Amino acid sequence: MGREFNDLFDEWSQSYDDTVAGSDPQYADVFLHYNSILDQVAERATGNVIEFGVGTGNLTEKLLSRGLRVFGIEPSEGMRKIANEKMPGLHVQDGDFLTLPALPDEIDSIVSTYAFHHLTDKEKGEAIRLYSDLLHKDGRIIFGDTIFATDKAKMEMIAQAKRKKYGRLAADLLREYYTTIPIMQNIFNRNGFEVSFTKCNPFVWIMDARKSTN
């Protein structure tokens, strides 16, 4: 359920903020318009918010600045340490997309950026089914993450990374569980959500899902 990547993220925690700022050419397109992506996710969230994959707390800060009540969940000890140091008043809890700490009864929004791809497609389905039960009738899921329009588009991006000799990026795209829009559309729809997809850069889309009133 994503925790197989914890060692990677503990190691990456010290340089993560530099990477998202564009210091690593291999990941420049992945994090293109990074702050705008976070802003778009934060602007759509309301009320009591669960944030999965807090990382170093960059989205969390934007959510808090909007006066939202945030329940941060992060499996990586290294990332949690940095996030808690940035925001001493907020206790980021150990957990993951499928292993939740104690939460309030009323959840309005569930958000995440650059993290949901650490679940397999089967686990993604389990997670969205769980969130359907957690959210009230007007609840919303807003995820900004790397997904692809089709399997062909995914393979083309892997081939492009290899041509550029971006070995680490190509390995990530092959190792982690990046999925496609049709698969996510099906997962959301069968769990009672209406969902839209907005492309933000060559890799990242915002998935905005609302519980259906039908």
Short mmCIF file of C-alpha atoms in Angstrom, two decimals:
data_model
loop_
_atom_site.label_atom_id
_atom_site.label_comp_id
_atom_site.label_asym_id
_atom_site.label_seq_id
_atom_site.Cartn_x
_atom_site.Cartn_y
_atom_site.Cartn_z
CA MET A 1 0.00 0.00 0.00
CA GLY A 2 2.78 2.39 -0.91
CA ARG A 3 5.00 1.77 2.10
CA GLU A 4 7.43 -0.19 -0.05
CA PHE A 5 8.66 3.24 -1.18
CA ASN A 6 9.34 4.59 2.33
CA ASP A 7 13.11 4.13 2.18
CA LEU A 8 13.18 6.11 -1.07
CA PHE A 9 11.21 8.97 0.46
CA ASP A 10 13.19 8.99 3.70
CA GLU A 11 16.29 9.43 1.55
CA TRP A 12 14.64 12.01 -0.73
CA SER A 13 13.22 14.10 2.12
CA GLN A 14 16.37 16.23 2.50
CA SER A 15 16.43 17.29 -1.16
CA TYR A 16 12.72 17.10 -2.03
CA ASP A 17 12.04 20.85 -1.84
CA ASP A 18 15.02 21.55 -4.11
CA THR A 19 13.76 18.95 -6.60
CA VAL A 20 10.27 20.41 -6.82
CA ALA A 21 11.87 23.83 -7.35
CA GLY A 22 13.52 22.48 -10.53
CA SER A 23 17.04 21.61 -9.39
CA ASP A 24 17.01 18.18 -11.08
CA PRO A 25 16.57 18.28 -14.89
CA GLN A 26 15.27 14.72 -14.95
CA TYR A 27 12.20 15.73 -12.95
CA ALA A 28 11.78 19.28 -14.26
CA ASP A 29 8.70 18.43 -16.35
CA VAL A 30 7.20 16.32 -13.57
CA PHE A 31 7.24 19.33 -11.24
CA LEU A 32 6.54 21.97 -13.90
CA HIS A 33 4.02 24.49 -12.49
CA TYR A 34 4.38 22.83 -9.07
CA ASN A 35 3.09 25.76 -7.04
CA SER A 36 0.17 26.27 -9.39
CA ILE A 37 -0.78 22.60 -9.04
CA LEU A 38 -0.74 22.89 -5.25
CA ASP A 39 -2.75 26.13 -5.42
CA GLN A 40 -5.39 24.51 -7.62
CA VAL A 41 -5.79 21.59 -5.24
CA ALA A 42 -5.92 23.83 -2.16
CA GLU A 43 -8.44 26.22 -3.74
CA ARG A 44 -10.89 23.35 -4.37
CA ALA A 45 -10.74 21.97 -0.83
CA THR A 46 -13.24 22.94 1.85
CA GLY A 47 -13.93 22.29 5.53
CA ASN A 48 -12.27 19.39 7.31
CA VAL A 49 -9.52 18.08 5.02
CA ILE A 50 -7.58 14.81 5.02
CA GLU A 51 -4.26 15.22 3.24
CA PHE A 52 -2.54 12.00 2.23
CA GLY A 53 1.19 12.00 1.47
CA VAL A 54 1.96 15.29 3.20
CA GLY A 55 5.64 15.04 2.23
CA THR A 56 7.47 18.16 3.38
CA GLY A 57 4.22 20.03 3.93
CA ASN A 58 4.06 22.31 0.90
CA LEU A 59 0.39 21.66 0.14
CA THR A 60 -0.42 21.61 3.85
CA GLU A 61 0.83 25.18 4.23
CA LYS A 62 -1.46 26.33 1.43
CA LEU A 63 -4.45 24.53 2.94
CA LEU A 64 -3.82 26.05 6.37
CA SER A 65 -3.43 29.52 4.87
CA ARG A 66 -7.02 29.19 3.62
CA GLY A 67 -8.24 28.53 7.16
CA LEU A 68 -8.96 24.84 6.58
CA ARG A 69 -8.70 22.19 9.29
CA VAL A 70 -6.10 19.72 8.04
CA PHE A 71 -5.50 16.14 9.16
CA GLY A 72 -2.12 15.28 7.65
CA ILE A 73 -1.09 11.66 7.01
CA GLU A 74 2.40 10.65 5.86
CA PRO A 75 4.07 7.20 5.98
CA SER A 76 7.67 8.43 5.60
CA GLU A 77 9.35 9.27 8.91
CA GLY A 78 11.83 11.56 7.16
CA MET A 79 9.10 13.53 5.42
CA ARG A 80 6.97 13.72 8.59
CA LYS A 81 9.90 15.15 10.54
CA ILE A 82 10.40 18.00 8.05
CA ALA A 83 6.68 18.76 7.80
CA ASN A 84 6.27 18.87 11.59
CA GLU A 85 9.30 21.17 11.89
CA LYS A 86 7.82 23.53 9.28
CA MET A 87 4.43 23.61 11.03
CA PRO A 88 4.91 23.10 14.78
CA GLY A 89 1.20 23.53 15.46
CA LEU A 90 0.26 20.64 13.18
CA HIS A 91 0.95 17.01 14.07
CA VAL A 92 1.36 15.03 10.85
CA GLN A 93 0.36 11.47 11.68
CA ASP A 94 1.81 8.15 10.59
CA GLY A 95 -0.49 6.42 8.13
CA ASP A 96 -1.11 5.88 4.44
CA PHE A 97 -3.90 5.82 1.87
CA LEU A 98 -5.37 2.63 3.35
CA THR A 99 -4.19 2.75 6.98
CA LEU A 100 -5.85 5.67 8.67
CA PRO A 101 -5.33 7.13 12.15
CA ALA A 102 -8.30 8.41 14.18
CA LEU A 103 -10.22 11.06 12.24
CA PRO A 104 -13.24 13.32 12.86
CA ASP A 105 -16.67 12.05 11.89
CA GLU A 106 -17.23 14.77 9.30
CA ILE A 107 -14.80 14.94 6.36
CA ASP A 108 -15.43 17.46 3.60
CA SER A 109 -12.39 16.99 1.34
CA ILE A 110 -9.63 14.47 0.72
CA VAL A 111 -6.54 15.80 -1.05
CA SER A 112 -3.14 14.59 -2.17
CA THR A 113 -0.37 15.56 -4.58
CA TYR A 114 2.33 13.39 -6.14
CA ALA A 115 1.49 10.35 -4.01
CA PHE A 116 -1.55 8.31 -5.14
CA HIS A 117 0.54 6.51 -7.78
CA HIS A 118 2.23 4.57 -4.98
CA LEU A 119 -0.85 2.33 -4.84
CA THR A 120 -1.54 -0.47 -7.29
CA ASP A 121 -4.72 -0.11 -9.34
CA LYS A 122 -6.43 -2.62 -7.05
CA GLU A 123 -5.37 -0.61 -4.00
CA LYS A 124 -6.53 2.60 -5.67
CA GLY A 125 -9.97 1.05 -5.98
CA GLU A 126 -9.95 -0.01 -2.32
CA ALA A 127 -8.91 3.50 -1.30
CA ILE A 128 -11.64 5.30 -3.26
CA ARG A 129 -14.26 2.89 -1.89
CA LEU A 130 -13.03 3.69 1.63
CA TYR A 131 -13.17 7.44 0.96
CA SER A 132 -16.71 7.18 -0.38
CA ASP A 133 -17.74 6.01 3.09
CA LEU A 134 -15.65 8.68 4.87
CA LEU A 135 -16.94 11.70 2.95
CA HIS A 136 -20.33 13.28 3.59
CA LYS A 137 -22.85 13.54 0.74
CA ASP A 138 -21.23 16.63 -0.81
CA GLY A 139 -17.67 15.41 -0.24
CA ARG A 140 -14.87 15.86 -2.71
CA ILE A 141 -11.57 14.17 -3.62
CA ILE A 142 -8.92 16.37 -5.25
CA PHE A 143 -5.72 14.60 -6.28
CA GLY A 144 -2.86 16.06 -8.34
CA ASP A 145 -0.79 13.17 -9.61
CA THR A 146 1.06 11.61 -12.52
CA ILE A 147 -1.36 9.64 -14.67
CA PHE A 148 -1.53 9.08 -18.42
CA ALA A 149 -4.26 9.45 -21.01
CA THR A 150 -3.55 5.93 -22.33
CA ASP A 151 -1.11 3.06 -21.89
CA LYS A 152 0.45 4.12 -25.20
CA ALA A 153 1.06 7.64 -23.86
CA LYS A 154 2.73 6.16 -20.78
CA MET A 155 5.07 4.00 -22.86
CA GLU A 156 5.95 7.00 -25.06
CA MET A 157 6.96 9.00 -21.97
CA ILE A 158 9.14 6.14 -20.76
CA ALA A 159 10.79 5.90 -24.19
CA GLN A 160 11.34 9.67 -24.21
CA ALA A 161 12.99 9.54 -20.78
CA LYS A 162 15.33 6.82 -22.03
CA ARG A 163 16.20 8.82 -25.16
CA LYS A 164 17.13 11.77 -22.96
CA LYS A 165 19.18 9.41 -20.78
CA TYR A 166 16.99 10.22 -17.79
CA GLY A 167 17.62 6.82 -16.24
CA ARG A 168 16.16 7.57 -12.80
CA LEU A 169 12.96 9.00 -14.27
CA ALA A 170 12.54 6.03 -16.62
CA ALA A 171 13.10 3.62 -13.72
CA ASP A 172 10.50 5.46 -11.62
CA LEU A 173 7.95 5.31 -14.42
CA LEU A 174 8.51 1.58 -14.77
CA ARG A 175 8.67 0.77 -11.04
CA GLU A 176 5.83 2.81 -9.56
CA TYR A 177 2.14 2.24 -10.23
CA TYR A 178 1.26 5.01 -12.67
CA THR A 179 -2.18 4.41 -14.13
CA THR A 180 -4.41 5.82 -16.88
CA ILE A 181 -7.40 8.13 -17.03
CA PRO A 182 -9.84 5.39 -18.17
CA ILE A 183 -8.89 3.23 -15.17
CA MET A 184 -9.30 6.12 -12.72
CA GLN A 185 -12.56 7.17 -14.39
CA ASN A 186 -13.92 3.67 -13.84
CA ILE A 187 -12.71 3.52 -10.23
CA PHE A 188 -14.36 6.83 -9.33
CA ASN A 189 -17.61 6.15 -11.20
CA ARG A 190 -18.20 2.71 -9.72
CA ASN A 191 -17.74 4.16 -6.22
CA GLY A 192 -20.32 6.89 -6.70
CA PHE A 193 -18.19 9.84 -7.85
CA GLU A 194 -18.40 12.16 -10.83
CA VAL A 195 -14.85 13.07 -11.85
CA SER A 196 -13.07 15.52 -14.13
CA PHE A 197 -9.42 15.51 -15.25
CA THR A 198 -7.37 18.67 -15.85
CA LYS A 199 -3.89 18.42 -17.38
CA CYS A 200 -1.30 20.58 -15.58
CA ASN A 201 1.98 19.54 -17.21
CA PRO A 202 3.25 16.62 -19.35
CA PHE A 203 2.87 14.24 -16.40
CA VAL A 204 0.42 15.60 -13.83
CA TRP A 205 -3.36 15.84 -13.96
CA ILE A 206 -5.77 17.07 -11.31
CA MET A 207 -8.50 14.55 -10.59
CA ASP A 208 -11.50 16.35 -9.09
CA ALA A 209 -14.17 13.91 -7.91
CA ARG A 210 -17.49 14.74 -6.24
CA LYS A 211 -19.90 12.30 -4.68
CA SER A 212 -22.76 11.88 -7.11
CA THR A 213 -26.17 13.07 -5.98
CA ASN A 214 -27.92 10.58 -8.30
#
